[in-house]
Amino acid sequence: MRNSVLKFTLLSVLLISVTAVFAKRLPEGHHHGHHVGHKGKHVKMPKFNRDSLLAEDKINESTNNKVGGVRFAQKFYVEFNTENSGEITYNADGSAFWQLGLKSDSAFSINLQFSKFHLLQGDTVYIYNPDKSKIVGPLTEANNLKSGTLPTVPIFGDSIIVELRQSPDTSSLRSVEIGEINHDYRGLRGLPSLIGSTTDSCSYHATCFDVTDKVEKGVCVLIIDGSVLCTGTLVNNTAQDGTPYVLTAAHCLDGYSETPAEVATSIVAFFNYEAPNCVSSIRGSIEQTIGGSTLKAFASDVDLALVELSSTPPVDYRPYYAGWNLSASLTPPFYGIHHPYGTVKRVAVEEHSISAASYGSPFLSNSHWRVPSWEVGTTDKGSSGSGLFDSTGKLVGALSGGSSYCYSPYNDYYYRLNKAWAYYSDSTKQLKVWLDPTASGVTELNGFNPYGNDTALRYSNIAKTETPIEAYLETPNSGLLAGQNSLNATDYAEKYALNENAYLYGIFIVPPIANAANSDVISIRVYAGDSVPDEAYLLADTVIDIKPLQWSSSNGFYSYSKGILAGNDNYIRFGSPIAVGKNFMIAYDVPYTNLPIDSFSVFTAPARTSGELASVVVKVGGSWISMYDFAGVRTSLWIDPVIQYDSTAIATDTSLVDRDRKTIVFPNPADDVLRVMTRYDMSGECKLTLYDIYGRIIKQKTGKVLYYTIDMPVADVPVGSYFLRVEYDGKSESHKIIINR
């Protein structure tokens, strides 16, 4: 086995940023907001007229012309920093802790724009809602951008807390200041929403089209300036060096009080926001984001905008950089891949020819491709900036606007790449200098995967032809097939058998039910092996909090209802990849105390016939058995690992998991002190690190091995569940700890 048990969390975000999706020109006044100068530890945003904003939105979105964006948030301009707001505590060693609470009544979500963000090594920033069901962070010096700013992803609810833990380092200047607070008044995801009029009957999910399967991985939804939505596409260049250029529309960045270059720094790109496995009822994952970008080219009269993201999408995002075609003679069919109204990724198909056309003021003459009529699907408000692809999957244009909408799929206009290529000689107003840096002169370029043959993939034991179901036991038994039931199953595990060794980067898990009566958590574990989970082969474990947040017009926000995980494609990312070899298992437990009857389960494949895949094992009465022996069903759990094949990814055994030589941690539950009896077969030093369930370090201590015990005081640690990592000479164990008084 791997010699260390890794911790990871659903709630951490690699890079933080805001995304805006649109397909029409921004309405007048979209940039208006309130200036707030309030100080204190807890700051409440002023009230505003939500009905007035909704009325404006309805007028601006009722026209057939789709030039503009989908506004979803009200902006508050602030200057909150450690000097004028919040509460700061200085420690004897020079470190400091700053906390600021922000509230905006009835917000569906809140996102921030840090007007100043520069951390030093050892500094961390967290942003979370009060019940910690959503946490962004830790943000570190790795999140410093060239712009000196940082946009953040939305956090659901109308209250958030910003927390800075400052290291003792005073050798250089750090700077953290919140400049904008954006109140989501329409609802982005998971809560009641007025956004989303585009229905499955007139807009088709991208994951249902095999022909666009590779290309769509580069299409991303954008939050711009914290308040508006648009679409963008990763695009390749002739150097094929993985520079993360994103093509979108100039009008997505125009019309603000800031310059387009300043607006570009606020962009947050969301990748793989799509209905998984072509199941339209499941909301896509929004965990894979990159925040901040630099404007490279902008020409408003062509509608050209090209930005460079602050970092390359990591391998587990499975990115694809679209190729391009500058030909004036194009062969159908054509595909528009986009995010209408900020919904999951869709595809529209034009099966006939398109023609060069003029779109009218303020655009140059003959600068667009006209799509006369979509045979499949349509675009809508929020699709602006999305790409038009030819029959070979190459970009030929990006959406400026048009008059098509649900049930009327006519006349959309995409600005032509061959017009935007070098119409202007100025490098800041053309594509050529950026997308052909080698001066090759080519007019066509294939798409590009920056990770080549080492790319990651989403592996599933559920075929695309199978529609996952919410399954229950048959009578005389009752309850969930993959959750709480009358047979008292406590744990479930899905087995994976790969053809090659692989690294595991994370998992997608899709629950139909996620309810909680308290702040209950679900434990998720990864094991090596091909039989049943064995604690001796534990590779990683974590917990996810299923305490939900819901909203109603009569009660406002309340908990203890349908979980926010339910019906969502949730991504859990590891801190570092895990070598799992060819055979491994992913397991979760289900609690039976202080919960609704149906608390948590995972979608399963429909029952299969004899001889077909049966990959689930169940723990009952302390022993593991097959799902078939348990319930007479051959099925698989909808838990999809993100893997990368690598011959070196071999899970090797280690004496650290020898149960006869284990470290002893007691008492558990603990009150005021944890005692660690070290391993007798080890020597040197032993390092103890206590983590909370979100992976944050609570405290650390180092002691000598072979002392009777190493004591860690925990009287100052709040009651709850924790993990204690015990490290010996680069090897480690992990112990689940309960602190109770």
XYZ file of C-alpha atoms in Angstrom, residues 2 6 315-316 454-459 498 500-507 526 539 571 574 576-582 584 641-651:
42
model
C 0.926 3.648 -0.261
C -4.041 11.162 2.486
C -4.771 17.302 -15.308
C -7.888 16.196 -13.415
C -0.917 11.124 -19.777
C -4.311 12.774 -19.654
C -6.754 11.959 -16.889
C -10.189 10.480 -17.454
C -13.423 10.054 -15.571
C -13.825 6.313 -15.121
C -8.438 -1.255 -14.422
C -3.298 -0.603 -16.148
C -1.895 0.908 -12.971
C -3.241 4.374 -12.245
C -3.086 7.421 -10.015
C -6.330 8.583 -8.434
C -6.886 12.368 -8.412
C -10.411 12.597 -7.051
C -13.913 11.189 -7.264
C -10.202 4.583 -0.594
C -5.065 4.655 1.138
C -16.287 16.417 -7.014
C -7.309 14.786 -3.322
C -2.134 14.879 -4.164
C -2.646 11.898 -6.478
C -2.766 8.419 -4.948
C -1.156 5.348 -6.495
C -3.963 2.782 -6.535
C -2.574 0.188 -8.939
C -5.090 -1.736 -11.050
C -9.052 -0.426 -5.705
C -12.930 8.112 -9.979
C -10.760 10.528 -11.963
C -7.665 8.512 -12.850
C -4.440 8.848 -14.806
C -2.856 5.688 -16.148
C 0.793 5.285 -15.187
C 2.832 2.090 -15.020
C 4.639 3.395 -11.922
C 1.405 3.868 -9.944
C 1.798 0.706 -7.901
C 0.208 0.486 -4.473
